[in-house]
Coordinates of C-alpha atoms in Angstrom, one line a residue:
M1 CA 0.1 1.3 2.0
R2 CA 2.5 -1.3 0.7
L3 CA 2.6 -3.1 4.0
F4 CA -1.1 -3.6 4.0
V5 CA -1.2 -4.9 0.4
V6 CA 1.6 -7.5 1.1
L7 CA -0.1 -8.9 4.2
A8 CA -3.7 -8.8 3.2
L9 CA -4.3 -10.4 -0.1
A10 CA -2.4 -13.6 0.7
L11 CA -5.5 -14.2 3.0
V12 CA -8.2 -13.8 0.4
I13 CA -9.0 -17.3 -0.7
N14 CA -11.9 -19.6 -1.5
F15 CA -14.5 -17.1 -2.4
P16 CA -18.1 -18.6 -2.6
V17 CA -19.6 -19.6 -5.9
F18 CA -23.2 -20.2 -7.0
S19 CA -24.4 -18.7 -3.8
S20 CA -28.0 -18.1 -4.6
T21 CA -28.3 -21.7 -6.3
H22 CA -26.0 -23.5 -3.8
S23 CA -25.3 -26.9 -5.2
T24 CA -24.7 -29.8 -2.6
W25 CA -21.0 -29.7 -3.3
Q26 CA -20.7 -26.0 -2.6
Q27 CA -22.8 -26.1 0.6
T28 CA -20.5 -29.1 1.8
Y29 CA -17.4 -27.4 0.9
D30 CA -18.2 -24.1 2.7
M31 CA -19.1 -26.1 5.9
L32 CA -15.8 -27.9 5.7
R33 CA -13.5 -25.0 5.0
A34 CA -15.0 -23.2 8.0
Q35 CA -13.9 -26.1 10.2
D36 CA -10.9 -27.7 8.9
T37 CA -8.7 -26.6 5.9
H38 CA -7.2 -30.2 5.5
S39 CA -10.8 -31.6 5.2
A40 CA -11.8 -29.0 2.6
F41 CA -8.6 -30.0 0.7
E42 CA -9.7 -33.7 0.6
F43 CA -13.2 -32.8 -0.4
L44 CA -11.8 -30.6 -3.4
S45 CA -9.5 -33.5 -4.3
E46 CA -12.5 -35.8 -4.9
E47 CA -14.7 -33.1 -6.4
I48 CA -12.3 -32.2 -9.3
K49 CA -12.2 -35.9 -10.3
S50 CA -15.9 -36.0 -11.0
T51 CA -16.5 -32.7 -12.5
D52 CA -16.7 -32.4 -16.3
P53 CA -14.9 -29.6 -18.3
S54 CA -16.8 -26.3 -17.2
A55 CA -16.3 -23.1 -15.4
K56 CA -17.2 -25.0 -12.3
R57 CA -14.3 -27.4 -12.8
V58 CA -11.8 -24.5 -13.5
Y59 CA -13.0 -22.8 -10.2
I60 CA -12.8 -26.1 -8.2
G61 CA -9.3 -26.8 -9.7
A62 CA -7.8 -23.3 -9.0
T63 CA -9.3 -23.3 -5.5
L64 CA -7.8 -26.8 -4.9
A65 CA -4.3 -25.2 -6.1
R66 CA -4.6 -22.3 -3.5
T67 CA -5.5 -24.5 -0.7
A68 CA -2.7 -26.9 -1.5
L69 CA -0.2 -24.0 -1.7
A70 CA -1.5 -22.9 1.8
L71 CA -1.2 -26.3 3.2
K72 CA 2.2 -26.9 1.4
K73 CA 0.9 -29.8 -0.5
E74 CA 1.4 -28.3 -4.0
H75 CA 3.6 -31.4 -5.1
T76 CA 0.4 -33.4 -4.9
L77 CA -1.4 -31.3 -7.7
S78 CA 0.0 -33.1 -10.5
M79 CA -1.6 -36.4 -9.3
L80 CA -4.9 -34.8 -8.3
I81 CA -5.6 -32.8 -11.5
N82 CA -5.5 -34.5 -15.0
Y83 CA -5.6 -32.0 -17.7
D84 CA -7.3 -32.9 -21.1
K85 CA -6.8 -30.8 -24.3
N86 CA -10.2 -28.9 -24.0
V87 CA -10.0 -25.2 -23.6
Y88 CA -11.4 -25.4 -19.8
D89 CA -8.4 -27.6 -18.8
Q90 CA -5.9 -25.5 -20.6
I91 CA -7.1 -22.5 -18.8
L92 CA -7.1 -24.3 -15.5
E93 CA -3.6 -25.4 -16.1
N94 CA -2.7 -21.6 -16.8
L95 CA -4.3 -20.6 -13.4
V96 CA -2.5 -23.4 -11.4
T97 CA 0.7 -22.1 -12.9
A98 CA 0.0 -18.5 -12.2
L99 CA -1.1 -19.2 -8.6
H100 CA 1.9 -21.1 -7.9
S101 CA 4.2 -18.3 -9.3
A102 CA 2.1 -15.7 -7.3
H103 CA 2.7 -17.7 -4.1
D104 CA 6.5 -17.6 -4.8
N105 CA 6.3 -13.9 -5.3
E106 CA 7.4 -14.3 -8.9
Y107 CA 5.8 -11.3 -10.6
E108 CA 6.6 -11.8 -14.3
Q109 CA 5.8 -15.5 -14.4
T110 CA 2.6 -14.8 -12.7
M111 CA 1.4 -12.2 -15.2
H112 CA 2.5 -14.1 -18.1
A113 CA 0.5 -17.3 -17.0
F114 CA -2.8 -15.2 -16.3
K115 CA -2.3 -13.5 -19.7
Q116 CA -2.5 -16.8 -21.4
A117 CA -5.6 -17.8 -19.2
I118 CA -7.4 -14.4 -20.0
T119 CA -6.7 -14.7 -23.6
R120 CA -8.2 -18.1 -23.9
A121 CA -11.2 -17.3 -21.6
Y122 CA -12.3 -14.3 -23.9
T123 CA -12.4 -16.5 -26.9
T124 CA -15.2 -18.6 -25.4
D125 CA -19.0 -17.8 -25.2
D126 CA -18.9 -18.7 -21.3
P127 CA -19.4 -15.5 -19.2
A128 CA -19.1 -17.7 -16.1
L129 CA -15.5 -18.8 -17.3
I130 CA -14.5 -15.2 -18.0
A131 CA -15.7 -14.2 -14.4
T132 CA -13.9 -17.1 -12.8
V133 CA -10.6 -16.2 -14.5
E134 CA -10.9 -12.4 -13.8
L135 CA -11.7 -13.0 -10.2
F136 CA -8.5 -15.2 -9.5
Y137 CA -6.7 -12.7 -11.5
I138 CA -7.9 -9.8 -9.3
N139 CA -6.8 -11.7 -6.2
A140 CA -3.4 -12.5 -7.5
K141 CA -2.7 -8.9 -8.6
I142 CA -3.4 -7.6 -5.1
T143 CA -1.3 -10.3 -3.7
L144 CA 1.6 -8.8 -5.8
A145 CA 0.7 -5.2 -4.9
N146 CA -0.5 -4.5 -8.5
Y147 CA -3.6 -2.2 -8.2
I148 CA -3.2 -0.9 -11.9
Q149 CA -6.7 -1.1 -13.7
L150 CA -8.0 -3.3 -10.7
E151 CA -11.4 -1.5 -10.9
H152 CA -11.5 -2.4 -14.5
H153 CA -11.3 -6.2 -13.7
I154 CA -13.8 -5.9 -11.0
K155 CA -16.3 -4.5 -13.4
E156 CA -15.5 -7.3 -15.9
V157 CA -16.3 -9.8 -13.3
E158 CA -19.7 -8.1 -12.6
R159 CA -20.5 -7.6 -16.3
N160 CA -20.1 -11.3 -17.0
A161 CA -21.8 -12.5 -13.9
N162 CA -24.9 -10.2 -14.8
A163 CA -25.0 -12.1 -18.2
L164 CA -25.8 -15.3 -16.4
D165 CA -29.3 -16.6 -16.3
K166 CA -28.9 -17.3 -12.4
P167 CA -26.5 -15.2 -10.1
F168 CA -23.1 -16.8 -10.3
W169 CA -21.2 -15.0 -7.6
G170 CA -22.1 -14.7 -3.7
L171 CA -22.2 -11.3 -2.1
N172 CA -18.8 -11.9 -0.5
S173 CA -17.1 -12.9 -3.7
L174 CA -15.9 -9.3 -4.6
H175 CA -16.0 -7.7 -1.1
N176 CA -12.4 -8.4 -0.3
A177 CA -11.2 -7.0 -3.7
K178 CA -13.5 -3.9 -3.5
A179 CA -12.5 -3.2 0.1
L180 CA -8.8 -3.5 -0.7
N181 CA -9.0 -1.3 -3.6
A182 CA -10.9 1.2 -1.5
N183 CA -7.9 1.1 1.0
F184 CA -5.4 1.6 -1.8
L185 CA -7.3 4.7 -2.9
G186 CA -7.5 6.0 0.8
D187 CA -11.1 5.4 1.4
H188 CA -10.8 3.5 4.7
A189 CA -14.3 4.3 5.8
Q190 CA -15.7 2.5 2.7
A191 CA -13.2 -0.4 3.2
I192 CA -14.4 -0.9 6.8
E193 CA -18.0 -0.9 5.8
T194 CA -17.4 -3.5 3.0
Y195 CA -15.6 -5.8 5.4
K196 CA -18.4 -5.6 8.0
Q197 CA -21.0 -6.4 5.3
A198 CA -18.8 -9.5 4.3
I199 CA -18.7 -10.6 7.9
A200 CA -22.5 -10.3 8.3
N201 CA -23.1 -12.3 5.1
A202 CA -20.8 -15.2 6.0
N203 CA -22.9 -18.3 6.9
Y204 CA -20.2 -19.9 8.9
E205 CA -18.0 -18.4 11.6
G206 CA -15.0 -20.0 10.4
N207 CA -15.3 -18.4 6.9
K208 CA -15.1 -14.8 8.6
A209 CA -11.4 -15.2 9.3
P210 CA -10.2 -13.4 6.3
Y211 CA -12.6 -10.6 6.7
Y212 CA -11.5 -10.2 10.3
N213 CA -7.8 -10.1 9.3
N214 CA -8.4 -7.4 6.5
L215 CA -10.6 -5.4 8.7
A216 CA -7.8 -5.3 11.3
L217 CA -5.3 -4.1 8.8
T218 CA -7.7 -1.3 7.8
Y219 CA -7.9 -0.2 11.4
L220 CA -4.0 -0.5 11.5
E221 CA -3.9 2.0 8.5
I222 CA -5.8 4.6 10.5
G223 CA -4.0 4.0 13.8
N224 CA -6.7 2.3 15.8
Y225 CA -4.5 -0.3 17.2
N226 CA -7.0 -1.6 19.7
D227 CA -9.4 -2.7 17.1
A228 CA -6.8 -4.0 14.9
T229 CA -5.6 -6.3 17.7
K230 CA -9.2 -7.5 18.6
Y231 CA -10.0 -8.5 15.0
L232 CA -6.6 -10.2 14.3
E233 CA -7.1 -12.2 17.4
K234 CA -10.6 -13.4 16.3
S235 CA -9.2 -14.3 13.1
L236 CA -6.2 -16.2 14.7
A237 CA -8.5 -18.2 16.9
L238 CA -10.6 -19.3 13.8
R239 CA -7.6 -20.2 11.8
K240 CA -6.1 -22.4 14.6
V241 CA -9.5 -24.2 14.6
Q242 CA -9.3 -24.6 10.9
N243 CA -5.8 -26.0 11.2
N244 CA -4.4 -23.8 8.6
E245 CA -0.8 -23.1 9.6
F246 CA 0.1 -20.9 6.7
K247 CA -2.7 -18.5 7.6
V248 CA -1.9 -18.9 11.5
A249 CA 1.6 -17.6 10.6
L250 CA 0.4 -14.9 8.6
T251 CA -2.0 -13.6 11.1
M252 CA 0.8 -13.9 13.8
L253 CA 3.0 -11.6 11.5
N254 CA 0.1 -9.0 11.4
L255 CA -0.2 -9.2 15.3
G256 CA 3.5 -8.4 15.6
I257 CA 3.3 -5.4 13.2
V258 CA 0.3 -4.0 15.0
A259 CA 2.1 -4.6 18.5
N260 CA 5.0 -2.7 17.2
K261 CA 3.0 0.2 16.0
A262 CA 1.2 0.3 19.5
Q263 CA 4.6 0.3 21.1
N264 CA 4.2 -2.9 22.7
Y265 CA 7.5 -4.1 21.8
E266 CA 7.9 -7.3 24.0
T267 CA 4.6 -8.6 22.5
A268 CA 5.6 -7.6 19.0
L269 CA 8.7 -9.9 19.1
Q270 CA 6.8 -12.8 20.6
W271 CA 4.3 -12.8 17.6
L272 CA 7.1 -12.1 15.1
N273 CA 9.2 -15.0 16.4
Q274 CA 6.3 -17.5 16.3
A275 CA 5.5 -16.4 12.7
H276 CA 9.2 -16.7 11.8
Q277 CA 9.2 -20.3 13.2
Y278 CA 6.3 -21.2 11.0
Y279 CA 8.2 -19.8 7.8
V280 CA 11.1 -21.7 8.6
K281 CA 9.1 -24.9 8.9
F282 CA 7.5 -24.0 5.5
D283 CA 10.8 -23.3 3.9
N284 CA 9.4 -20.0 2.7
P285 CA 12.5 -17.7 2.4
Y286 CA 10.6 -14.5 1.2
R287 CA 8.2 -14.6 4.3
Q288 CA 11.2 -15.4 6.5
A289 CA 13.1 -12.3 5.3
Y290 CA 9.9 -10.1 5.5
T291 CA 9.4 -11.3 9.1
L292 CA 13.1 -10.4 10.1
V293 CA 12.6 -7.0 8.6
Q294 CA 9.7 -6.4 11.0
K295 CA 11.7 -7.7 13.9
A296 CA 14.4 -5.1 12.8
K297 CA 11.9 -2.3 13.1
V298 CA 11.0 -3.5 16.6
Y299 CA 14.7 -3.4 17.5
T300 CA 15.2 0.0 16.1
N301 CA 12.2 1.4 18.1
T302 CA 13.8 0.0 21.3
Q303 CA 17.3 1.4 20.4
K304 CA 18.8 -2.0 19.8
I305 CA 20.4 -1.0 16.6
D306 CA 23.0 -3.9 16.6
L307 CA 20.1 -6.5 16.8
A308 CA 18.2 -4.6 14.1
N309 CA 21.3 -4.7 11.8
I310 CA 21.9 -8.5 12.5
A311 CA 18.1 -9.0 11.6
L312 CA 18.6 -7.1 8.3
E313 CA 21.7 -9.0 7.3
R314 CA 19.9 -12.2 7.8
A315 CA 16.9 -11.0 5.8
L316 CA 19.2 -10.2 3.0
S317 CA 20.7 -13.7 2.9
K318 CA 17.4 -15.3 2.6
I319 CA 16.3 -13.5 -0.8
S320 CA 17.6 -13.1 -4.2
L321 CA 18.2 -9.7 -5.8
T322 CA 16.3 -10.8 -9.0
N323 CA 12.9 -11.6 -7.5
N324 CA 12.9 -9.5 -4.4
I325 CA 14.5 -6.1 -5.2
N326 CA 11.7 -4.2 -3.7
L327 CA 12.1 -6.0 -0.3
I328 CA 16.1 -5.6 -0.6
T329 CA 15.5 -1.9 -1.1
D330 CA 13.2 -1.8 1.9
I331 CA 16.0 -3.4 4.0
R332 CA 18.6 -0.8 2.9
L333 CA 16.3 2.0 3.7
Q334 CA 15.5 0.5 7.2
A335 CA 19.3 0.1 7.8
A336 CA 19.8 3.7 6.8
E337 CA 17.2 4.8 9.4
N338 CA 18.9 2.7 11.9
M339 CA 22.1 4.3 11.4
R340 CA 20.5 7.8 11.5
A341 CA 18.9 6.9 14.9
I342 CA 22.3 6.4 16.5
G343 CA 23.9 9.4 14.7
Q344 CA 26.1 7.4 12.3
Y345 CA 25.2 9.7 9.5
E346 CA 28.0 8.5 7.0
D347 CA 26.9 4.8 7.4
A348 CA 23.3 5.9 7.0
I349 CA 24.1 7.8 3.9
S350 CA 25.9 4.7 2.4
Q351 CA 22.8 2.6 3.0
A352 CA 20.4 5.1 1.5
T353 CA 22.6 5.6 -1.5
L354 CA 22.4 1.8 -2.1
A355 CA 18.7 2.0 -1.9
Y356 CA 18.8 5.0 -4.3
N357 CA 20.8 3.1 -6.8
L358 CA 18.6 0.0 -6.6
S359 CA 15.4 1.9 -7.2
S360 CA 17.1 3.8 -10.0
N361 CA 18.1 0.7 -11.8
V362 CA 14.4 -0.7 -11.8
S363 CA 12.7 2.8 -12.1
D364 CA 11.0 2.1 -8.8
K365 CA 9.7 5.6 -8.2
T366 CA 8.2 5.1 -4.7
H367 CA 11.5 3.8 -3.1
L368 CA 13.4 6.4 -5.2
I369 CA 11.4 9.1 -3.6
H370 CA 11.7 7.7 0.0
S371 CA 15.6 7.4 -0.6
L372 CA 15.9 10.9 -1.8
E373 CA 13.9 12.2 1.3
L374 CA 16.1 10.2 3.6
L375 CA 19.3 11.3 1.9
S376 CA 18.2 15.0 1.9
D377 CA 17.4 14.7 5.7
L378 CA 20.9 13.2 6.4
Y379 CA 22.9 15.7 4.6
A380 CA 20.9 18.4 6.3
L381 CA 21.8 16.8 9.6
Q382 CA 25.5 17.0 8.6
S383 CA 24.9 20.7 7.7
N384 CA 25.8 20.0 4.2
Y385 CA 22.8 22.2 3.1
E386 CA 24.1 22.6 -0.6
Q387 CA 23.9 18.8 -1.1
A388 CA 20.6 18.7 0.7
Y389 CA 19.2 21.3 -1.5
T390 CA 20.3 19.5 -4.5
L391 CA 18.7 16.3 -3.4
Q392 CA 15.5 18.2 -2.6
S393 CA 15.4 19.7 -6.1
E394 CA 15.7 16.1 -7.5
L395 CA 13.1 15.0 -5.0
V396 CA 10.5 17.6 -6.3
A397 CA 11.3 16.7 -10.0
Q398 CA 10.9 13.0 -9.2
K399 CA 7.6 13.6 -7.6
E400 CA 6.4 15.6 -10.6
Q401 CA 7.6 13.0 -12.9
F402 CA 5.9 10.2 -10.7
N403 CA 2.5 11.9 -10.9
T404 CA 2.8 12.4 -14.6
H405 CA 3.9 8.7 -15.2
K406 CA 1.5 7.1 -12.8
T407 CA -1.4 8.2 -15.0
M408 CA 0.4 7.1 -18.2
H409 CA 1.4 3.8 -16.6
A410 CA -2.1 3.0 -15.9
M411 CA -3.1 3.4 -19.6
L412 CA 0.0 1.4 -20.7
A413 CA -0.8 -1.3 -18.2
L414 CA -4.4 -1.5 -19.6
E415 CA -2.9 -1.7 -23.2
S416 CA -0.6 -4.6 -22.0
E417 CA -3.3 -6.5 -20.2
L418 CA -5.6 -6.4 -23.2
E419 CA -3.0 -7.2 -25.7
V420 CA -3.2 -10.5 -27.5
T421 CA -0.2 -11.3 -29.6
A422 CA -0.7 -12.8 -33.2
Q423 CA 1.0 -16.0 -32.3
Q424 CA -1.4 -16.6 -29.3
L425 CA -4.4 -16.0 -31.8
E426 CA -2.8 -18.4 -34.4
N427 CA -2.4 -21.1 -31.7
I428 CA -6.1 -20.6 -30.9
R429 CA -7.0 -20.8 -34.5
L430 CA -5.2 -24.3 -34.8
E431 CA -7.3 -25.5 -31.9
K432 CA -10.6 -24.4 -33.3
H433 CA -12.2 -25.7 -36.5
N434 CA -15.7 -24.6 -36.9
N435 CA -16.9 -21.3 -38.3
K436 CA -18.5 -20.0 -35.1
Q437 CA -15.1 -20.2 -33.3
L438 CA -13.3 -18.5 -36.2
A439 CA -15.8 -15.8 -36.0
Q440 CA -15.2 -15.3 -32.3
I441 CA -11.5 -14.9 -32.9
S442 CA -12.1 -12.5 -35.7
Q443 CA -14.4 -10.4 -33.3
L444 CA -11.6 -10.5 -30.7
E445 CA -9.1 -9.2 -33.3
E446 CA -11.4 -6.3 -34.2
R447 CA -12.1 -5.6 -30.5
Q448 CA -8.2 -5.6 -29.8
Q449 CA -7.6 -3.3 -32.9
F450 CA -10.3 -0.9 -31.7
Q451 CA -9.0 -0.8 -28.1
A452 CA -5.4 -0.3 -29.4
I453 CA -6.6 2.6 -31.4
I454 CA -8.6 4.1 -28.6
I455 CA -5.4 3.6 -26.1
L456 CA -3.0 5.2 -28.5
F457 CA -5.3 8.2 -29.1
S458 CA -5.9 8.5 -25.4
L459 CA -2.1 8.4 -24.7
L460 CA -1.5 11.0 -27.4
L461 CA -4.1 13.4 -25.8
L462 CA -2.8 12.4 -22.3
F463 CA 0.8 13.2 -23.2
I464 CA -0.1 16.6 -24.7
S465 CA -2.1 17.5 -21.7
L466 CA 0.1 16.3 -18.9
R467 CA 3.4 17.9 -20.3
G468 CA 3.0 20.8 -18.4
Y469 CA 0.2 19.9 -16.1
S470 CA 2.2 18.3 -13.2
K471 CA 4.6 21.2 -13.1
H472 CA 2.1 23.9 -13.0
K473 CA 0.0 22.1 -10.6
Y474 CA 2.8 21.7 -8.1
R475 CA 3.8 25.2 -8.3
A476 CA 0.1 26.3 -7.9
Q477 CA -0.2 24.3 -4.8
H478 CA 3.3 25.1 -3.1
D479 CA 5.3 28.1 -2.0
N480 CA 8.2 28.5 -4.4
L481 CA 10.7 29.4 -1.6
T482 CA 10.0 26.8 1.1
G483 CA 8.1 24.0 -0.8
A484 CA 5.2 24.2 1.8
L485 CA 1.7 24.3 0.8
T486 CA 0.0 27.4 -0.2
R487 CA -2.7 28.7 2.1
S488 CA -5.6 27.8 -0.1
T489 CA -4.4 24.3 -0.7
F490 CA -3.7 23.8 2.9
L491 CA -7.2 25.0 4.0
N492 CA -8.8 22.9 1.3
V493 CA -7.1 19.8 2.3
V494 CA -7.7 20.3 6.1
S495 CA -11.4 21.1 5.5
R496 CA -11.8 17.7 3.9
S497 CA -9.8 15.7 6.4
A498 CA -11.5 12.8 8.2
V499 CA -12.4 13.1 11.8
P500 CA -9.7 12.0 14.4
A501 CA -9.3 8.2 15.2
I502 CA -10.9 7.2 18.5
G503 CA -9.2 8.5 21.5
K504 CA -7.0 11.0 19.4
Q505 CA -7.4 14.6 18.2
H506 CA -6.2 16.7 15.4
C507 CA -4.2 19.9 16.0
L508 CA -3.7 23.0 14.1
V509 CA -0.4 25.1 14.9
L510 CA 0.1 28.6 14.0
F511 CA 3.7 30.0 14.4
D512 CA 5.5 33.2 13.4
L513 CA 9.4 33.8 13.4
D514 CA 10.4 36.2 16.0
H515 CA 11.9 39.6 14.9
F516 CA 12.2 38.4 11.5
K517 CA 12.3 42.0 10.1
Q518 CA 15.5 42.5 12.2
V519 CA 17.1 39.3 10.4
N520 CA 16.3 40.8 7.0
D521 CA 17.5 44.4 8.0
E522 CA 20.7 43.3 9.7
Y523 CA 21.9 40.2 7.6
G524 CA 20.0 40.8 4.2
H525 CA 17.1 39.1 2.5
P526 CA 19.0 36.1 1.2
T527 CA 19.7 35.2 4.8
G528 CA 16.0 35.6 5.6
D529 CA 15.1 33.3 2.8
T530 CA 17.5 30.7 4.1
A531 CA 15.9 30.9 7.5
L532 CA 12.4 30.3 6.0
K533 CA 13.6 27.3 4.0
Q534 CA 15.4 25.7 6.9
T535 CA 12.5 26.3 9.1
A536 CA 10.3 24.5 6.6
M537 CA 12.7 21.6 6.2
L538 CA 13.1 21.3 9.9
A539 CA 9.3 21.1 10.4
K540 CA 8.7 18.6 7.6
H541 CA 11.4 16.3 9.1
F542 CA 10.4 16.9 12.7
F543 CA 6.8 16.1 12.2
G544 CA 7.0 13.5 9.4
K545 CA 5.0 12.8 6.4
S546 CA 1.5 12.6 8.2
A547 CA 1.7 16.4 9.0
L548 CA 0.8 19.1 6.6
L549 CA 2.8 22.4 6.5
S550 CA 1.8 25.6 4.9
R551 CA 3.3 29.1 4.5
F552 CA 0.5 31.4 5.4
G553 CA 2.5 34.5 4.4
G554 CA 5.7 36.2 5.2
E555 CA 7.4 34.5 8.1
E556 CA 4.1 32.9 9.3
F557 CA 3.5 29.2 9.1
M558 CA 0.7 26.9 9.9
L559 CA 0.8 23.0 10.7
F560 CA -1.8 20.3 10.7
L561 CA -1.0 17.4 12.9
P562 CA -3.6 14.6 12.6
N563 CA -4.3 11.9 15.3
L564 CA -2.3 13.1 18.1
V565 CA -2.4 11.2 21.6
H566 CA -3.7 14.0 24.1
S567 CA -1.0 13.2 26.7
H568 CA 1.9 14.0 24.1
N569 CA 0.2 17.0 22.4
E570 CA 2.2 19.9 24.1
N571 CA 5.4 18.2 24.5
V572 CA 5.7 17.7 20.7
I573 CA 5.1 21.4 20.0
E574 CA 7.5 22.3 22.8
K575 CA 10.2 20.1 21.4
F576 CA 9.9 21.5 18.1
R577 CA 10.2 25.1 19.4
E578 CA 13.3 24.1 21.3
E579 CA 14.8 22.3 18.0
L580 CA 14.0 25.4 16.0
S581 CA 15.8 27.6 18.4
K582 CA 18.9 25.4 18.3
L583 CA 18.9 25.4 14.4
P584 CA 22.1 27.0 13.0
I585 CA 21.6 29.3 10.2
E586 CA 24.5 30.5 7.9
A587 CA 24.2 34.2 7.2
E588 CA 25.4 35.5 3.9
S589 CA 28.3 37.1 5.7
G590 CA 29.3 33.8 7.0
E591 CA 28.2 34.3 10.4
T592 CA 25.9 31.7 12.2
I593 CA 22.8 33.0 13.6
H594 CA 19.7 31.5 15.5
I595 CA 16.1 32.3 15.3
T596 CA 13.1 31.7 17.5
A597 CA 9.2 31.5 16.9
S598 CA 6.1 32.0 18.8
F599 CA 3.4 29.4 18.7
S600 CA -0.4 29.0 19.1
T601 CA -2.3 25.6 19.0
Y602 CA -5.9 24.5 18.7
Y603 CA -7.1 20.9 19.2
Y604 CA -10.3 19.4 18.2
K605 CA -12.0 15.9 18.2
T606 CA -14.6 16.5 15.4
S607 CA -14.8 18.1 12.1
P608 CA -14.4 21.9 12.5
Q609 CA -17.5 24.1 11.5
S610 CA -15.3 26.9 10.3
L611 CA -11.6 27.2 9.7
D612 CA -11.8 30.9 9.6
K613 CA -13.0 30.9 13.3
I614 CA -10.2 28.5 14.3
Y615 CA -7.7 30.8 12.6
S616 CA -9.0 33.9 14.5
K617 CA -8.6 32.1 17.8
L618 CA -5.0 30.9 16.8
D619 CA -4.2 34.5 15.8
V620 CA -5.3 35.8 19.1
A621 CA -3.3 33.1 20.9
L622 CA -0.2 33.9 18.8
Y623 CA -0.6 37.5 19.7
Q624 CA -0.6 36.7 23.5
A625 CA 2.6 34.5 23.0
K626 CA 4.4 37.4 21.4
K627 CA 3.0 39.9 23.9
S628 CA 4.3 37.7 26.8
G629 CA 7.9 37.5 25.6
R630 CA 7.8 35.4 22.4
N631 CA 9.5 31.9 21.9
R632 CA 6.7 30.1 23.6
V633 CA 3.5 28.1 23.0
V634 CA 0.1 29.3 23.9
C635 CA -3.0 27.0 23.5
A636 CA -6.0 28.8 21.9
V637 CA -9.4 28.5 23.6

């Protein structure tokens, strides 16, 4: 998901305004930006000079700033925008500062400038101004991968727009934000529908470019690489016509990522090399580093580990630890995966440990969990099962903590975003002299105090309720011994899964350890427990994060493998069967033993009508596998 966030929102610019009452300037601007970004920039430069202080001027000025950043003309803004001391120009100056910081990937500076703009906007009686500031804030948040309380800000835009006598925002103004939020929440079908509505609503073909791009990235998320490539190529063609090199480079970067996912490695490198050349030209070190990381992934997939490591080292040299710690952590994790791919487990552990330390220092739970997963796998590959088990235990604890803190963080983020400091209010008081404005500030203080009370009370209730919730929920949904899903949880998730992607199919796999009773009788139940745990660990590692594993009972497991390519189906299951048979298991006596399993598989391309019927078919096929000699795969009919 993070990949989608980083590459998508930098493309969401220049949303239409006053759509149902299009003024002459807006019609002209929409036409120009569809044809040539430079012409649109020159037009905005003239419009800002003749527009009086208003929400319209704030919108034009902020849009001019974003366009200047895309064209690498930000140095001209000080000459193009003259700020007066009125509240509209103060807000505009805050927005320009915030957009510049967002473009440079400076999170704290961006949030600080936007907080000043939002504070001032909410002291006015102008819903158009509030809606304008909130909408630019939404796009900046998504650019910086911050989806906390995004839905709250979307509703604020709509609430203020509805307060206007005439509709203020066009149909497409919030489509990108809503679609990207839907993707973040995992509702890809809703995101696709929203993007297609935006494409249909666009009056000019050139203005469809960002929607094509983000629609393509949604298809990338669900593994539909053909449609992803098709829509990215449409977006690229339009952006070349518009003469917007920054967006051309971003689209090329996306095409490289899709080609890598589709295993078209030569094409991927061609696109990534072109994107990198643009970013060198733009002198954008963050984008250069990001592109180099994507090239490293292509080299890893083609077993060119030396080239991958060189690309990662070059990426590290481009960025600073202070502002880009997340990308640096990504680089360390990718390096660890490279080392694992060529069997250099000690070097891989070293890199993964660096990633673990970096993410621990900044409380980055997402990367911390990833590094723990990788370290656990690496120690297991070295047969250091004690250390692997210790890391697995920490991993489970971190996931529980993450689920608890994620909800609490959302509440705290809302509190932070709504907070207006006493000093800020005092500064506003000094600027305002009439009673009406002082009354507005008083109302704002009361609102802030009321919200603070509500938030604190909500946090208290949340803390009380969540103390034991995550732990109990995890235990209720997972088998205590193996960490696999319980049968009921597994069936519930699978029954609600989406239909397979076009050209692919889902697979359910039922497997049972052979002669497991003999293992318990001969070597003892602790050895049997070890066999079950290591079987589950191997399955999770082998099939990856997209698969679901459930312990159905005793020595019986079930797997859900989504979106498999038909030609590779049986090979995947056969390879896992072979890997399991080679898995060394240390008995309590110190003796090393091996186990095998019998498998049955069932493939489907549409939503199943009854999982019970499928299970019956799998059970029959599993019986046939055991009857015909065990340690084999039988496909259910």
